[in-house]
mmCIF file of N, CA, C and O in Angstrom:
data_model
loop_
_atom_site.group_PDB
_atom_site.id
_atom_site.type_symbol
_atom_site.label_atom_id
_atom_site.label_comp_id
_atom_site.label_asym_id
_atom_site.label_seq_id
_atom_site.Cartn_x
_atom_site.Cartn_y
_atom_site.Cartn_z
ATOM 1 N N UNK A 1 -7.294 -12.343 24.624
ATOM 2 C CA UNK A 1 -6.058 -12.876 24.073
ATOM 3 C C UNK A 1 -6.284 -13.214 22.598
ATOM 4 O O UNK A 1 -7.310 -13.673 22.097
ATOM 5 N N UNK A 2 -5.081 -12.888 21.974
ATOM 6 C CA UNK A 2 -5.648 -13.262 20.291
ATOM 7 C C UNK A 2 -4.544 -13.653 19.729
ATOM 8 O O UNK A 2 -3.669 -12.935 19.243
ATOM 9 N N UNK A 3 -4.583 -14.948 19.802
ATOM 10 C CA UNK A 3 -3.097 -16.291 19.308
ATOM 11 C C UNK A 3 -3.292 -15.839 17.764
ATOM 12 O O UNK A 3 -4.242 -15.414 17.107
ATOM 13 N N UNK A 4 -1.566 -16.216 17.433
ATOM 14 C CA UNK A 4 -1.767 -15.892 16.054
ATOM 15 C C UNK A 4 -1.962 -14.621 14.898
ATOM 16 O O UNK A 4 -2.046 -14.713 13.673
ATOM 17 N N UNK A 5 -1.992 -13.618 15.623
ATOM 18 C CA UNK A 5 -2.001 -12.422 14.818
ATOM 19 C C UNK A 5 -0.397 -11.844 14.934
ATOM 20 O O UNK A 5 0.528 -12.289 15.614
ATOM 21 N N UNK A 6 -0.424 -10.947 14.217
ATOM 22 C CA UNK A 6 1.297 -10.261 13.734
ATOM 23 C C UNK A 6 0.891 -9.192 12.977
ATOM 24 O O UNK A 6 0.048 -9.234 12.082
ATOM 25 N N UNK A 7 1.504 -8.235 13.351
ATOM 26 C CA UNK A 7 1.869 -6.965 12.428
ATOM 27 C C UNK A 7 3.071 -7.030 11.218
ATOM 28 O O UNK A 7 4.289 -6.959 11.377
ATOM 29 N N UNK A 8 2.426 -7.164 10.161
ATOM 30 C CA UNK A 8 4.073 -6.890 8.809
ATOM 31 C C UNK A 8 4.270 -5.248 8.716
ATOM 32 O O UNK A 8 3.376 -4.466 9.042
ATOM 33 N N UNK A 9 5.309 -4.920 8.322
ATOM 34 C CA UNK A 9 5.817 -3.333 7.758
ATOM 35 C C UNK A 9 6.006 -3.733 6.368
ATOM 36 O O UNK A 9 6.837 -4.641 6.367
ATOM 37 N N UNK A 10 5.711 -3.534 5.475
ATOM 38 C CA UNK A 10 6.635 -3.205 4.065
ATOM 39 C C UNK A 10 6.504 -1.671 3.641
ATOM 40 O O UNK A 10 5.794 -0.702 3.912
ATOM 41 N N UNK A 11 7.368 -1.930 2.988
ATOM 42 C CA UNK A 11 7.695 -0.601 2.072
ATOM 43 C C UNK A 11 8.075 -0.657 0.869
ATOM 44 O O UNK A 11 9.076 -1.332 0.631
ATOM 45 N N UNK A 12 7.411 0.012 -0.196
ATOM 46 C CA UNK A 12 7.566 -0.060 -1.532
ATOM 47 C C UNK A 12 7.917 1.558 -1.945
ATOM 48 O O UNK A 12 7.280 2.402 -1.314
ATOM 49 N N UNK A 13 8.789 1.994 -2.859
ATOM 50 C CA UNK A 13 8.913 2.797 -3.871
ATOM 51 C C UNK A 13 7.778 3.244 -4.850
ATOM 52 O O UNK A 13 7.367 2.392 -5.636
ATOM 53 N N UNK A 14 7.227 4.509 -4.881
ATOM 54 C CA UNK A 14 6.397 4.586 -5.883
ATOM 55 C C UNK A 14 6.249 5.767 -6.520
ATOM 56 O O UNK A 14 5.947 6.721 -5.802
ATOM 57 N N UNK A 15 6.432 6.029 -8.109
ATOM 58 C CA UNK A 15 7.110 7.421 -8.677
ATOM 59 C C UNK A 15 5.990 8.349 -8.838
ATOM 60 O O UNK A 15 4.984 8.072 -9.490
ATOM 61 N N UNK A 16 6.161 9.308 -8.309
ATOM 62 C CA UNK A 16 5.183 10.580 -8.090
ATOM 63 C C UNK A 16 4.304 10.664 -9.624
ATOM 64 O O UNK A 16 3.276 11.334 -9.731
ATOM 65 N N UNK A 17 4.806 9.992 -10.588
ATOM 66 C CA UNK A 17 3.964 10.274 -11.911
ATOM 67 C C UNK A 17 3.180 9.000 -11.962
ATOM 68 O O UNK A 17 2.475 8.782 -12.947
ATOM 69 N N UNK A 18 3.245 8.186 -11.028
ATOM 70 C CA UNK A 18 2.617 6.661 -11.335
ATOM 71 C C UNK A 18 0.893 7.225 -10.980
ATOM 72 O O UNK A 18 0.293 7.935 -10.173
ATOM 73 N N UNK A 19 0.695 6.578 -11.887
ATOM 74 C CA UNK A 19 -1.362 6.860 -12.724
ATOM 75 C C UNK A 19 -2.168 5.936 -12.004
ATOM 76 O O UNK A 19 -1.699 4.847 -11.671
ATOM 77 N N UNK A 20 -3.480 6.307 -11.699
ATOM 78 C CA UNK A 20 -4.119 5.334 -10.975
ATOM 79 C C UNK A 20 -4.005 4.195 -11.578
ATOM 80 O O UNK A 20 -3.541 4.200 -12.718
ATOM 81 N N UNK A 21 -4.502 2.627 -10.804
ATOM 82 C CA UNK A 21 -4.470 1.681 -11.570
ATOM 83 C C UNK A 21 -2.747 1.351 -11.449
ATOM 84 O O UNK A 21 -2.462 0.361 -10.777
ATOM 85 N N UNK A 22 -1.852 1.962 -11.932
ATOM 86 C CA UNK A 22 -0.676 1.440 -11.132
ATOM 87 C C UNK A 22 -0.025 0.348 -10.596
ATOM 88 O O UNK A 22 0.038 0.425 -9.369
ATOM 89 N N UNK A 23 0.581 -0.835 -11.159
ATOM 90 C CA UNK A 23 0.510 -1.708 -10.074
ATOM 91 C C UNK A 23 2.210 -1.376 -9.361
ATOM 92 O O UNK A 23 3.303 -0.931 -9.712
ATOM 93 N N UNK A 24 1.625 -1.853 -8.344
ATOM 94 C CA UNK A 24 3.358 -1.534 -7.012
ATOM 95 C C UNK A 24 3.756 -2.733 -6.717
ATOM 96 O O UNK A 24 4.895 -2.930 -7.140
ATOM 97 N N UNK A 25 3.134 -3.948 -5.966
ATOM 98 C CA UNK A 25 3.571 -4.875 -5.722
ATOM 99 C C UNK A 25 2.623 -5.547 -5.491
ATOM 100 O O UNK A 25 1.474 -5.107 -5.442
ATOM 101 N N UNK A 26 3.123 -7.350 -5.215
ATOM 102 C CA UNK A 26 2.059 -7.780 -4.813
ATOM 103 C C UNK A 26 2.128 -8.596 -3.251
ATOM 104 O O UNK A 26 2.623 -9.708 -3.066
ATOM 105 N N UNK A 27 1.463 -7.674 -2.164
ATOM 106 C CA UNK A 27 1.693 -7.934 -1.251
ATOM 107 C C UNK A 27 2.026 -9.819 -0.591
ATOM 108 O O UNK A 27 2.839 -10.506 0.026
ATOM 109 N N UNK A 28 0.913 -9.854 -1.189
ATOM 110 C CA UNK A 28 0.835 -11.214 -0.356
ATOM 111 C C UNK A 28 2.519 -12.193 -0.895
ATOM 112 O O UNK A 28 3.176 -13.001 -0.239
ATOM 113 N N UNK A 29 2.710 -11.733 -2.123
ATOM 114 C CA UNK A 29 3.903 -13.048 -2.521
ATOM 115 C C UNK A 29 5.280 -11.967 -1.685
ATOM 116 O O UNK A 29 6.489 -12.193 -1.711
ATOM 117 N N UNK A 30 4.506 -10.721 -0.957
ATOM 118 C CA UNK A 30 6.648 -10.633 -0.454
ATOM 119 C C UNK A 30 6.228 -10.787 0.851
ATOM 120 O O UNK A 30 7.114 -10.541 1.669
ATOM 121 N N UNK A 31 5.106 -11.132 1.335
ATOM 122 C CA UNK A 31 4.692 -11.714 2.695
ATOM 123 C C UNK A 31 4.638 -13.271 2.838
ATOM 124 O O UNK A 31 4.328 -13.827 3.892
ATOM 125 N N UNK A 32 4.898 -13.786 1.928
ATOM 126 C CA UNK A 32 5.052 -15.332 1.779
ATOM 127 C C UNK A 32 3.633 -16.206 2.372
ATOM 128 O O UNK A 32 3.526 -17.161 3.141
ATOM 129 N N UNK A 33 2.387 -15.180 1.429
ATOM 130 C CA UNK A 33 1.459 -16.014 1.980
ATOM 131 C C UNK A 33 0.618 -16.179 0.550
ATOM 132 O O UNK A 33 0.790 -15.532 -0.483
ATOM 133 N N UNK A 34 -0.275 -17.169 0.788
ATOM 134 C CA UNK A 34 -1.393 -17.091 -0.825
ATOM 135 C C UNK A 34 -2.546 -15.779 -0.473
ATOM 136 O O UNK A 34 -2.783 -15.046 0.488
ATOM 137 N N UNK A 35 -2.932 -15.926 -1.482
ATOM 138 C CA UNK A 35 -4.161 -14.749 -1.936
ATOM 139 C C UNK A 35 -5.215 -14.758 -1.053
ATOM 140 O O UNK A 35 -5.802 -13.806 -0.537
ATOM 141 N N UNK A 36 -5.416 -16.123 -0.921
ATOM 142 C CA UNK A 36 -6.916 -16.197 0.111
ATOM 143 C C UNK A 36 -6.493 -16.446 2.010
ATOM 144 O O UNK A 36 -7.243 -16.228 2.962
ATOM 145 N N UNK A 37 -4.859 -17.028 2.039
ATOM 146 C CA UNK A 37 -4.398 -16.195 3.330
ATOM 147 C C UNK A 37 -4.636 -14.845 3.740
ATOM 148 O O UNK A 37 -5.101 -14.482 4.821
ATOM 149 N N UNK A 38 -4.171 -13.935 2.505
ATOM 150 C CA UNK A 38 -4.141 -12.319 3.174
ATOM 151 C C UNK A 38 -5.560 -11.801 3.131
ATOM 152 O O UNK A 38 -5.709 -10.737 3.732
ATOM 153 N N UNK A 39 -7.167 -12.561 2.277
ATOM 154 C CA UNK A 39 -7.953 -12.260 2.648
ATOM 155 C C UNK A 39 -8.524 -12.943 3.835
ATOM 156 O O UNK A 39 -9.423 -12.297 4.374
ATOM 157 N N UNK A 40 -8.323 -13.736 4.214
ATOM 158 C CA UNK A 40 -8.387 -14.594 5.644
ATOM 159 C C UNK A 40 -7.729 -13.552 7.042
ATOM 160 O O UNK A 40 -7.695 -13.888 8.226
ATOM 161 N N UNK A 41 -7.403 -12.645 6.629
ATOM 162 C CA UNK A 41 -6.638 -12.381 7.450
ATOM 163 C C UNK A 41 -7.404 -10.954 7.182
ATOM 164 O O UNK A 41 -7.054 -10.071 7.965
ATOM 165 N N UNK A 42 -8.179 -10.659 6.417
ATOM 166 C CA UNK A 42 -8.294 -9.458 6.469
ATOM 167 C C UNK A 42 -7.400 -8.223 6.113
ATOM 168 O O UNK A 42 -7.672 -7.061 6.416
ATOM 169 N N UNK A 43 -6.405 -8.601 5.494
ATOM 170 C CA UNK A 43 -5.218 -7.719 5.504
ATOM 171 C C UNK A 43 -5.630 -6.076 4.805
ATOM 172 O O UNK A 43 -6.331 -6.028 3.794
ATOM 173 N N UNK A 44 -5.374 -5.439 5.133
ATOM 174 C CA UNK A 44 -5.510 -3.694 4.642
ATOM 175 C C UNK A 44 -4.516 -2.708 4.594
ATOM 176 O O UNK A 44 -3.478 -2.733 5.256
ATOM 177 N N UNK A 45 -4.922 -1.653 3.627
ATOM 178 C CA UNK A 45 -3.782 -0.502 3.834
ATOM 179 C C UNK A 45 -4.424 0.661 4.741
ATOM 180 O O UNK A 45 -5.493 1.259 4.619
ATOM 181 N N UNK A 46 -3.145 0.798 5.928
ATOM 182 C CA UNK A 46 -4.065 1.652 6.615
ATOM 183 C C UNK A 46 -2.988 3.025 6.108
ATOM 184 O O UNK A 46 -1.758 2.980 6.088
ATOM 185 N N UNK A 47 -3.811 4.142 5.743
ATOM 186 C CA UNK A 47 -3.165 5.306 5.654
ATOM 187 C C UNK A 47 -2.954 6.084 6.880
ATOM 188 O O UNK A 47 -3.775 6.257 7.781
ATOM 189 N N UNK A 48 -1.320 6.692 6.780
ATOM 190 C CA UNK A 48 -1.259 7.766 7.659
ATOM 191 C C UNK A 48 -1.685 8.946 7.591
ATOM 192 O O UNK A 48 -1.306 9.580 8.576
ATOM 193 N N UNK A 49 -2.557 9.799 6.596
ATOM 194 C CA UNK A 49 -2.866 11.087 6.243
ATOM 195 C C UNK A 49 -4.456 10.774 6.166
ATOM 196 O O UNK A 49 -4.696 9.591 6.408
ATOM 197 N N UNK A 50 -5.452 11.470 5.919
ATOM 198 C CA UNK A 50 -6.560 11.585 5.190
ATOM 199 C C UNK A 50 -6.509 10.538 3.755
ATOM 200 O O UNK A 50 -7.408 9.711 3.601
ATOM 201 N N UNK A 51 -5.768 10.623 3.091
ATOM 202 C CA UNK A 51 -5.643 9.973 1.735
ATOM 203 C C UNK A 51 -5.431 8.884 1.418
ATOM 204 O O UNK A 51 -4.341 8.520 1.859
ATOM 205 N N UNK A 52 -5.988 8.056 0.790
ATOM 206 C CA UNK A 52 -5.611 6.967 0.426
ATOM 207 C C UNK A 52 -4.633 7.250 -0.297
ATOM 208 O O UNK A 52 -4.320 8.425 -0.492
ATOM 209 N N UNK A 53 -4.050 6.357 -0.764
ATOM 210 C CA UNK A 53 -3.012 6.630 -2.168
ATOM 211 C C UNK A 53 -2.568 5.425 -2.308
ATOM 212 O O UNK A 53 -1.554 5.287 -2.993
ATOM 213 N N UNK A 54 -3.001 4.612 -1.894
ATOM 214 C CA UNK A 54 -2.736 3.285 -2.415
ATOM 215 C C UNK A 54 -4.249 2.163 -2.008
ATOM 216 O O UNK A 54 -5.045 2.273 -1.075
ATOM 217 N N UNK A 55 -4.184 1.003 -3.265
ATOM 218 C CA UNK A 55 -5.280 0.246 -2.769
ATOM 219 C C UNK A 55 -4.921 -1.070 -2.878
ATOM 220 O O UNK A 55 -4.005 -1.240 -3.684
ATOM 221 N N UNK A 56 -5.394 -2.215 -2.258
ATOM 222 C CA UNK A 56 -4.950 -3.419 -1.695
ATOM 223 C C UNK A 56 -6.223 -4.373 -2.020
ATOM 224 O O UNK A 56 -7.223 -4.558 -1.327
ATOM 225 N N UNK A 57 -5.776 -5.096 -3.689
ATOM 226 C CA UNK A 57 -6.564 -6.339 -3.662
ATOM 227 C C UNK A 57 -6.631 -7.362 -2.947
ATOM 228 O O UNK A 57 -5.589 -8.015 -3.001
ATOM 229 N N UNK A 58 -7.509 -7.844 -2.212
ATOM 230 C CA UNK A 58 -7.427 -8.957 -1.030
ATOM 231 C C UNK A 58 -7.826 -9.985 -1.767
ATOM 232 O O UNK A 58 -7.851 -10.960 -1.017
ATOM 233 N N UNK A 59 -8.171 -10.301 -2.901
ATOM 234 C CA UNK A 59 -8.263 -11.309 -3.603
ATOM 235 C C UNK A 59 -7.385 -11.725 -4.590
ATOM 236 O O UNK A 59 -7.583 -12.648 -5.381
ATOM 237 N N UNK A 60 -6.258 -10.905 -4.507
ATOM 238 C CA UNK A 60 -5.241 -11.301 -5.548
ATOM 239 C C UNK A 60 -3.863 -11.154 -4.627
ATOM 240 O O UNK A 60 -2.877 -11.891 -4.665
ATOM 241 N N UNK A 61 -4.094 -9.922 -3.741
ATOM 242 C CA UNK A 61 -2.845 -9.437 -3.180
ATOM 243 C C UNK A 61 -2.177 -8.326 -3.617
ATOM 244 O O UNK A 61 -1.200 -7.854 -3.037
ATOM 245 N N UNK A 62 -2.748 -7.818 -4.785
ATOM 246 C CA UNK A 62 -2.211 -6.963 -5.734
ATOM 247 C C UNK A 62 -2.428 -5.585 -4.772
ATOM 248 O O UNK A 62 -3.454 -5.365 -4.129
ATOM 249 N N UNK A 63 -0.876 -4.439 -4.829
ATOM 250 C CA UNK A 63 -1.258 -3.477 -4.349
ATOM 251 C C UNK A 63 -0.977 -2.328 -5.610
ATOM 252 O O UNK A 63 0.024 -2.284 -6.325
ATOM 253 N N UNK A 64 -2.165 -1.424 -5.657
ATOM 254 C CA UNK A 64 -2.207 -0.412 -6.785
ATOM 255 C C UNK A 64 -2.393 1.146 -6.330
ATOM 256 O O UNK A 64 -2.862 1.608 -5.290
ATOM 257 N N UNK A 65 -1.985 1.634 -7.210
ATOM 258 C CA UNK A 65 -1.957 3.450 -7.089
ATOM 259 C C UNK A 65 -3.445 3.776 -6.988
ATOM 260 O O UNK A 65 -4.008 3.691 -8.080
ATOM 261 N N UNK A 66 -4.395 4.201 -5.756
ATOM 262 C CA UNK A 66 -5.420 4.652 -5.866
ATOM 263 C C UNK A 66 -5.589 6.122 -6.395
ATOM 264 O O UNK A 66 -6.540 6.375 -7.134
ATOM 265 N N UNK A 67 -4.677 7.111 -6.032
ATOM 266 C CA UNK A 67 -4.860 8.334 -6.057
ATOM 267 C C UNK A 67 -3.427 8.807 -6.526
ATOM 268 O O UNK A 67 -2.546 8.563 -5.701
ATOM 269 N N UNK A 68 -2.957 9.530 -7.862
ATOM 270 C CA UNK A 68 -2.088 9.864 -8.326
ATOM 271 C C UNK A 68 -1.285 10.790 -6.908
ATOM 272 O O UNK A 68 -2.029 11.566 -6.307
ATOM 273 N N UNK A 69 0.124 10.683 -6.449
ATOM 274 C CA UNK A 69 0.699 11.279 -5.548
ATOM 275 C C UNK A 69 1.388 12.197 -6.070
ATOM 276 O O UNK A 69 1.980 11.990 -7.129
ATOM 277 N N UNK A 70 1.453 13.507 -5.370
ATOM 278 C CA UNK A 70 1.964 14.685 -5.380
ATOM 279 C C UNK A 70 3.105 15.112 -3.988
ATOM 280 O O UNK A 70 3.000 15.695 -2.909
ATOM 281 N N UNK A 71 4.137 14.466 -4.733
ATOM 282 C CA UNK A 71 5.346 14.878 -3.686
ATOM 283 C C UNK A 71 5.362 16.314 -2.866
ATOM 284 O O UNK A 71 5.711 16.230 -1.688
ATOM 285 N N UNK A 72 5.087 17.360 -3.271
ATOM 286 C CA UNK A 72 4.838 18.551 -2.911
ATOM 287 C C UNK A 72 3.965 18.805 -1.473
ATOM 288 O O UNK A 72 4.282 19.342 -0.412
ATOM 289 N N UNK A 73 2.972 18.293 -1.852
ATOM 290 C CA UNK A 73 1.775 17.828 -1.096
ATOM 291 C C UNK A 73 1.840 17.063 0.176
ATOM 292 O O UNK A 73 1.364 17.333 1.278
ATOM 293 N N UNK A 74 2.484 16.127 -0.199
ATOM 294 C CA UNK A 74 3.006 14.969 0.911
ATOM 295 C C UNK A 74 4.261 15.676 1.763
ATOM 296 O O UNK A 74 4.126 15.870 2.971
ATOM 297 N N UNK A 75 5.160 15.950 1.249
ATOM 298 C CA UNK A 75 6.544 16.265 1.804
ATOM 299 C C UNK A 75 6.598 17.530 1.783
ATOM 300 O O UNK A 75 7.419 17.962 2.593
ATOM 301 N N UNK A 76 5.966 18.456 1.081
ATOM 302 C CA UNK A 76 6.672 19.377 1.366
ATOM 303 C C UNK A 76 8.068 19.834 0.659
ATOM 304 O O UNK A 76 8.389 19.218 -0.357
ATOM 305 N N UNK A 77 9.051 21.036 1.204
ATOM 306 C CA UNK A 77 10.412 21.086 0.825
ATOM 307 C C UNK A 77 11.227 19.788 1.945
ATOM 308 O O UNK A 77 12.431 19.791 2.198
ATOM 309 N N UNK A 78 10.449 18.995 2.360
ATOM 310 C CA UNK A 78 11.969 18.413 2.956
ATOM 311 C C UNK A 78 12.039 16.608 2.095
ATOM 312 O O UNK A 78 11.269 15.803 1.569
ATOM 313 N N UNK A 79 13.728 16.781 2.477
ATOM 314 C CA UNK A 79 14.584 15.774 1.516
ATOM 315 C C UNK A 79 14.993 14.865 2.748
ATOM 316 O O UNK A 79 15.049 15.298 3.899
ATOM 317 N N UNK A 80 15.246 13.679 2.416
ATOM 318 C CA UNK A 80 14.336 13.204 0.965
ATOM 319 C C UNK A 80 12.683 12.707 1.496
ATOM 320 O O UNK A 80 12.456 12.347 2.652
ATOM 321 N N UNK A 81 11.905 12.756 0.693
ATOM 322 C CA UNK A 81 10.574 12.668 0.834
ATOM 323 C C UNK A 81 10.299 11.221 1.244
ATOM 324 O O UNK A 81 10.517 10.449 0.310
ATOM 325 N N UNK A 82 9.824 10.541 2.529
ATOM 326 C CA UNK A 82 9.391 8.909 2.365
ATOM 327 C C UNK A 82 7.804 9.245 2.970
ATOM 328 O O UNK A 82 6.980 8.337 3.077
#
Protein backbone atom coordinates (compact mmCIF):
# COMPACT_ATOMS: atom_id res chain seq x y z
CA UNK A 1 0.00 0.00 0.00
CA UNK A 2 1.50 3.44 -0.73
CA UNK A 3 -0.57 6.45 1.10
CA UNK A 4 -0.02 9.57 -0.48
CA UNK A 5 1.23 9.24 -3.94
CA UNK A 6 -0.78 10.78 -7.15
CA UNK A 7 -0.21 10.91 -10.69
CA UNK A 8 -0.27 14.82 -12.31
CA UNK A 9 -0.79 15.16 -16.36
CA UNK A 10 0.38 18.52 -17.66
CA UNK A 11 0.80 19.68 -20.88
CA UNK A 12 2.78 22.41 -22.26
CA UNK A 13 3.16 23.89 -25.88
CA UNK A 14 6.55 23.82 -27.33
CA UNK A 15 7.69 25.41 -30.87
CA UNK A 16 9.44 22.95 -33.09
CA UNK A 17 12.36 25.69 -33.44
CA UNK A 18 12.78 25.94 -29.57
CA UNK A 19 16.90 25.30 -28.98
CA UNK A 20 18.20 23.21 -26.34
CA UNK A 21 18.34 24.87 -23.02
CA UNK A 22 14.84 26.24 -23.76
CA UNK A 23 12.91 27.01 -20.92
CA UNK A 24 8.95 25.65 -21.10
CA UNK A 25 7.71 25.88 -17.75
CA UNK A 26 8.19 25.53 -14.40
CA UNK A 27 6.69 22.49 -13.24
CA UNK A 28 6.57 22.56 -9.74
CA UNK A 29 4.80 26.34 -9.47
CA UNK A 30 1.72 24.94 -11.95
CA UNK A 31 1.68 21.89 -9.59
CA UNK A 32 1.38 24.11 -6.59
CA UNK A 33 4.27 22.64 -4.88
CA UNK A 34 7.98 24.11 -3.80
CA UNK A 35 11.20 22.99 -5.46
CA UNK A 36 12.35 20.63 -2.81
CA UNK A 37 8.58 19.05 -2.71
CA UNK A 38 8.92 17.89 -6.40
CA UNK A 39 12.45 16.66 -5.51
CA UNK A 40 11.03 14.84 -2.46
CA UNK A 41 8.90 13.30 -4.54
CA UNK A 42 11.18 12.34 -7.02
CA UNK A 43 9.24 13.84 -9.75
CA UNK A 44 10.43 12.97 -13.61
CA UNK A 45 9.75 13.23 -17.26
CA UNK A 46 8.86 10.03 -18.46
CA UNK A 47 9.03 9.90 -22.33
CA UNK A 48 6.70 8.17 -24.63
CA UNK A 49 9.19 7.45 -27.61
CA UNK A 50 12.95 6.54 -27.29
CA UNK A 51 13.70 10.37 -26.94
CA UNK A 52 13.95 12.56 -24.51
CA UNK A 53 12.99 15.94 -25.60
CA UNK A 54 12.46 17.48 -22.65
CA UNK A 55 14.44 17.77 -19.21
CA UNK A 56 13.16 18.35 -15.64
CA UNK A 57 15.17 20.33 -12.99
CA UNK A 58 14.26 18.73 -9.65
CA UNK A 59 15.98 21.35 -7.90
CA UNK A 60 14.37 24.26 -9.26
CA UNK A 61 11.36 22.66 -11.06
CA UNK A 62 12.41 24.15 -14.18
CA UNK A 63 11.33 22.16 -17.32
CA UNK A 64 13.74 22.65 -20.50
CA UNK A 65 14.16 21.62 -24.22
CA UNK A 66 16.66 18.67 -24.03
CA UNK A 67 16.73 17.74 -27.64
CA UNK A 68 15.69 20.26 -30.43
CA UNK A 69 12.09 18.66 -31.81
CA UNK A 70 11.34 17.84 -35.28
CA UNK A 71 7.62 17.83 -35.98
CA UNK A 72 8.12 15.64 -39.04
CA UNK A 73 9.74 13.08 -37.03
CA UNK A 74 7.33 12.99 -34.23
CA UNK A 75 4.01 13.31 -36.20
CA UNK A 76 4.51 12.60 -39.23
CA UNK A 77 1.79 14.05 -42.01
CA UNK A 78 -0.94 13.93 -39.43
CA UNK A 79 -2.79 17.20 -38.11
CA UNK A 80 -2.62 18.48 -35.80
CA UNK A 81 0.60 17.15 -34.27
CA UNK A 82 0.38 16.74 -30.07
Amino acid sequence: CVSGMRAETARYSVPEEAERGSFVANIAKDLGLTAEELLARQARVVPEGEKQYLQLNQHTGDLVVREQMDREELCGQSEPCL
